[in-house]
Coordinates of C-alpha atoms in Angstrom, one line a residue:
M1 CA 76.7 124.3 143.3
L2 CA 80.3 124.5 145.2
N3 CA 81.7 128.0 145.5
G4 CA 80.2 128.6 141.9
L5 CA 80.6 125.6 140.2
D6 CA 78.1 123.1 138.8
F7 CA 78.7 119.9 140.5
S8 CA 75.0 118.2 138.5
W9 CA 75.7 114.9 137.6
H10 CA 75.4 114.6 133.6
W11 CA 73.6 111.6 132.7
S12 CA 74.2 110.2 129.3
P13 CA 72.9 106.5 128.7
I14 CA 75.2 106.2 125.7
T15 CA 78.0 106.6 127.6
L16 CA 77.3 104.3 130.4
I17 CA 76.6 102.2 128.1
G18 CA 79.3 101.9 126.2
L19 CA 81.5 101.7 129.6
I20 CA 79.0 98.4 130.0
L21 CA 79.3 96.9 126.2
L22 CA 83.7 97.9 126.9
C23 CA 83.8 95.5 130.3
L24 CA 81.8 92.8 128.7
L25 CA 84.3 92.8 125.2
Y26 CA 86.6 92.1 127.2
A27 CA 85.5 89.5 129.0
V28 CA 84.1 87.8 126.2
G29 CA 87.8 88.3 124.6
I30 CA 89.4 86.7 127.3
G31 CA 86.7 83.4 127.3
L32 CA 87.3 82.9 123.8
A33 CA 90.7 83.2 123.7
R34 CA 91.0 81.0 126.6
R35 CA 89.1 78.8 125.0
H36 CA 91.5 78.5 121.9
N37 CA 94.7 78.5 124.4
P38 CA 94.1 76.7 127.5
Q39 CA 97.6 77.7 129.0
A40 CA 96.9 81.7 128.7
T41 CA 96.6 83.5 132.2
L42 CA 96.2 87.0 132.9
N43 CA 97.9 88.3 135.4
N44 CA 96.4 90.5 138.2
Y45 CA 98.2 93.9 136.8
R46 CA 96.4 93.4 133.6
L47 CA 93.0 93.1 135.5
A48 CA 93.8 95.9 137.3
A49 CA 94.9 97.7 135.1
F50 CA 91.2 97.9 133.2
I51 CA 89.6 97.8 136.0
A52 CA 91.3 101.0 136.7
A53 CA 91.2 102.9 133.2
I54 CA 87.1 102.0 133.3
L55 CA 87.6 104.2 136.7
L56 CA 88.5 106.7 135.4
M57 CA 86.8 107.2 131.8
A58 CA 84.0 107.2 134.8
L59 CA 84.8 109.7 136.8
V60 CA 85.4 111.8 133.6
F61 CA 82.5 111.2 131.2
L62 CA 79.4 110.4 134.0
T63 CA 80.3 113.0 137.0
P64 CA 79.9 116.6 137.3
L65 CA 83.5 117.4 136.0
D66 CA 82.1 116.7 132.7
T67 CA 79.3 119.5 133.5
I68 CA 82.0 121.6 134.9
A69 CA 84.6 121.2 131.8
R70 CA 81.0 122.1 129.1
T71 CA 80.0 125.0 130.8
Q72 CA 82.4 127.1 133.0
L73 CA 86.1 125.8 132.9
F74 CA 88.6 125.2 130.3
A75 CA 90.7 123.6 132.3
A76 CA 88.2 120.6 133.9
H77 CA 88.4 120.2 130.1
M78 CA 92.1 119.7 129.9
I79 CA 92.5 117.4 133.2
Q80 CA 89.6 115.3 131.2
A81 CA 91.9 114.9 127.9
V82 CA 94.9 114.3 129.1
T83 CA 93.2 112.0 131.7
L84 CA 92.1 109.9 128.8
T85 CA 95.2 110.4 126.6
T86 CA 97.8 110.3 129.1
L87 CA 96.5 107.9 131.6
C88 CA 93.1 105.7 130.8
S89 CA 95.3 105.2 127.4
P90 CA 98.3 103.3 128.7
L91 CA 96.0 101.7 131.4
L92 CA 94.0 100.5 128.2
L93 CA 97.3 99.1 126.4
A94 CA 98.8 97.1 130.1
S95 CA 95.7 95.4 130.1
C96 CA 95.8 93.3 126.8
P97 CA 97.7 90.6 126.9
D98 CA 99.2 89.3 123.4
W99 CA 97.1 86.2 123.6
L100 CA 94.1 88.3 123.5
L101 CA 94.7 90.3 120.2
Q102 CA 96.3 87.2 118.7
P103 CA 93.4 86.2 116.8
I104 CA 92.8 89.5 115.8
I105 CA 95.5 89.8 113.6
A106 CA 95.6 86.6 112.5
Q107 CA 93.6 87.3 109.7
T108 CA 95.4 89.1 107.0
Q109 CA 93.5 92.3 106.3
L110 CA 92.7 92.9 109.5
R111 CA 96.6 92.8 110.3
R112 CA 97.4 95.4 107.5
I113 CA 94.8 97.2 108.8
F114 CA 96.8 97.2 112.5
Q115 CA 100.1 97.3 111.2
A116 CA 99.2 100.5 108.8
L117 CA 96.9 102.3 112.0
T118 CA 100.4 102.0 114.4
H119 CA 102.6 102.7 112.0
P120 CA 104.6 105.7 114.5
L121 CA 104.2 108.4 112.1
V122 CA 100.3 107.1 110.8
A123 CA 99.9 107.0 114.4
S124 CA 101.7 110.4 115.6
I125 CA 99.9 112.4 113.1
I126 CA 96.3 110.7 113.7
F127 CA 96.5 112.0 116.8
N128 CA 97.7 115.5 116.8
L129 CA 95.8 115.5 113.9
T130 CA 92.5 114.7 115.7
F131 CA 93.4 116.7 119.3
L132 CA 94.1 120.1 116.9
T133 CA 91.2 119.6 114.9
W134 CA 88.6 119.4 117.5
H135 CA 90.3 122.5 119.7
V136 CA 89.5 125.2 116.7
P137 CA 87.2 127.0 118.1
S138 CA 84.1 126.6 116.3
L139 CA 84.2 123.4 116.3
Y140 CA 85.6 123.0 119.8
N141 CA 82.4 126.1 120.9
L142 CA 80.0 124.0 118.8
A143 CA 81.1 120.9 120.8
L144 CA 80.2 122.3 123.8
E145 CA 76.8 123.1 122.3
H146 CA 76.0 119.5 122.6
G147 CA 77.0 117.0 124.7
T148 CA 76.5 114.0 122.8
L149 CA 79.4 116.1 120.4
Y150 CA 81.6 116.7 123.1
H151 CA 81.3 113.4 124.6
I152 CA 81.9 112.2 120.9
E153 CA 85.1 114.6 120.7
L154 CA 86.8 113.4 124.1
L155 CA 85.6 109.7 122.9
S156 CA 88.1 110.6 119.7
F157 CA 90.7 111.5 122.0
L158 CA 91.0 108.4 123.6
L159 CA 90.4 105.9 120.4
T160 CA 93.3 107.7 118.7
S161 CA 95.8 108.2 121.5
L162 CA 95.5 104.4 121.8
L163 CA 97.1 104.3 118.3
N164 CA 99.9 107.0 119.6
W165 CA 100.8 105.2 121.9
W166 CA 100.7 102.0 120.3
P167 CA 104.3 101.7 119.2
L168 CA 105.8 102.7 122.4
I169 CA 104.0 100.2 124.5
G170 CA 101.4 98.4 122.7
P171 CA 101.2 94.7 123.0
L172 CA 102.1 92.7 120.0
R173 CA 105.7 93.6 119.7
E174 CA 105.9 92.1 116.6
L175 CA 104.3 94.6 114.5
R176 CA 106.7 97.2 116.9
H177 CA 109.7 96.9 114.6
S178 CA 111.7 99.9 115.9
S179 CA 114.6 100.7 117.7
Y180 CA 115.0 101.8 120.9
P181 CA 116.7 105.5 119.1
A182 CA 113.9 105.6 117.0
Q183 CA 111.4 104.6 119.6
M184 CA 112.9 108.0 121.7
L185 CA 112.5 110.3 118.8
Y186 CA 109.3 109.1 118.0
A187 CA 108.4 110.1 121.6
F188 CA 110.1 114.0 121.6
L189 CA 109.0 114.9 118.3
D190 CA 105.3 113.1 118.7
G191 CA 104.3 115.5 121.2
Q192 CA 105.7 118.7 119.8
P193 CA 102.5 120.2 117.8
V194 CA 100.2 119.7 121.1
D195 CA 103.3 121.4 123.6
I196 CA 102.9 124.6 120.9
F197 CA 99.7 124.4 121.3
A198 CA 99.9 124.7 124.6
F199 CA 102.4 126.9 125.0
L200 CA 99.9 129.0 122.8
V201 CA 97.2 129.2 124.8
V202 CA 99.8 129.7 128.0
F203 CA 101.2 132.6 126.5
T204 CA 98.8 134.7 124.3
G205 CA 96.4 135.7 126.5
V206 CA 93.8 135.4 124.0
V207 CA 91.0 133.8 124.9
F208 CA 89.7 131.4 122.5
Y209 CA 86.7 129.7 123.7
T210 CA 83.7 132.2 124.3
H211 CA 81.4 129.5 125.2
Y212 CA 82.6 129.3 129.3
T213 CA 80.7 131.5 132.0
I214 CA 83.0 131.3 134.6
P215 CA 81.5 131.8 138.1
P216 CA 81.2 134.9 140.1
Q217 CA 83.2 133.7 143.2
F218 CA 86.4 132.5 140.9
I219 CA 86.3 136.3 139.0
Q220 CA 86.5 138.0 142.7
W221 CA 89.5 135.7 143.0
G222 CA 91.2 137.4 140.1
Y223 CA 90.1 134.0 138.1
S224 CA 89.5 135.6 134.5
A225 CA 88.9 133.6 131.3
V226 CA 92.7 133.9 130.8
A227 CA 93.5 132.5 133.6
D228 CA 91.4 129.6 133.3
Q229 CA 93.4 128.9 129.6
T230 CA 96.7 129.8 131.1
I231 CA 96.0 127.2 133.7
A232 CA 94.5 124.6 131.1
G233 CA 97.7 125.6 128.8
A234 CA 99.5 124.4 131.8
F235 CA 97.6 121.1 132.3
L236 CA 98.5 120.3 128.7
L237 CA 101.6 120.1 129.5
I238 CA 101.8 117.0 131.5
P239 CA 102.0 115.1 128.4
G240 CA 105.3 115.9 127.6
L241 CA 107.0 115.4 131.0
V242 CA 105.3 112.0 130.6
D243 CA 107.5 111.7 127.5
L244 CA 110.5 112.7 128.8
V245 CA 109.7 109.6 131.7
V246 CA 108.9 106.8 128.6
M247 CA 112.6 108.0 127.1
S248 CA 114.3 107.7 129.9
P249 CA 113.8 104.1 130.5
L250 CA 114.4 103.5 126.8
F251 CA 117.4 105.2 126.9
F252 CA 118.7 103.0 129.6
R253 CA 117.7 100.0 127.4
W254 CA 119.6 101.3 124.4
L255 CA 122.7 101.4 126.3
A256 CA 121.7 97.7 127.9
Q257 CA 121.3 96.3 124.1
I258 CA 124.4 98.5 123.3
E259 CA 126.7 96.6 126.1
H260 CA 125.0 93.2 125.3
H261 CA 126.2 93.4 121.9
A262 CA 129.7 94.6 122.5
K263 CA 129.7 91.3 125.1
I264 CA 128.9 89.1 121.9
A265 CA 131.2 91.0 119.9
D266 CA 134.3 90.1 122.6
Q267 CA 132.4 86.8 123.3
Q268 CA 133.0 86.0 119.3
R269 CA 136.4 87.5 119.2
Q270 CA 137.9 86.0 122.1
E271 CA 136.5 82.1 121.0
E272 CA 138.1 83.4 117.2
E273 CA 141.6 84.1 119.4
E274 CA 141.4 81.1 120.9
A275 CA 140.9 79.4 117.9
E276 CA 143.5 80.9 115.8
A277 CA 145.8 80.2 118.5
A278 CA 145.0 76.4 118.6
R279 CA 145.9 76.3 114.7
L280 CA 149.0 77.9 115.0
A281 CA 149.7 75.6 117.9
A282 CA 148.7 72.5 115.7
E283 CA 150.5 74.3 113.2
A284 CA 153.5 74.3 114.8
D285 CA 153.5 70.6 116.9
T286 CA 153.2 69.0 113.4
E287 CA 155.9 71.4 111.9
T288 CA 158.2 70.0 115.1
E289 CA 157.6 66.5 114.8
A290 CA 158.0 66.9 111.2
N291 CA 161.1 68.0 111.9
V292 CA 162.3 65.0 114.6
E293 CA 161.5 62.8 111.6

């Protein structure tokens, strides 16, 4: 132990096997997709994004961080949750080129299911409901007592956050039809339920999760259960800041789109004016020739 923190490694064969299977699925999927589409290329940044996501997931699930998050510090749990939903999910989406997923959505039924689940309203409700339900004190404390159930909780955060990010940065653009203003509104409203929960955790001063045992050394430093919850809530506000970061490029893309449309409209207007001027000139020449005759 270091300063009372339990740095024992949590051995979870199921989680380790899951990460290995995910790597195999990614490699096999790329191989099969390339076999049907020889022109497909995997950019280095996509491979780097996948490797980074796997390493972060291993950090969350398999290191002493998981032990501390289940037994001692609620703040450590929020680090896990924010890492999975704000880092791992976008990285996994960035690692998937369109041609990797095309064979899946080529099937009509799967495409309909995919479209339904990635609809902005549906994706937002699924993620927020999942996240808030797992943090109901009775259910959350139950998950802390059973490591497998706790990992199921974290996995549900990851899977639903993939749906949650999809309307903004997901591959297969043909499944994303929202305009830039709609995407900005989605990025803003989608994070409100979790932000409200974060503010409750920070400012109520009530300990919701009593299962944790704060190390005595931390208590001597003034780190109480309320302080632990407050810090955890502060970590949970980070995704809201990320939403603002996401909204900024969407805003500038919207302005660029408006400018592009304005240029096209000006060009069309100019062409119409030139055509009208040419028509009037032709009519004038015709009248002049008629008068001369």
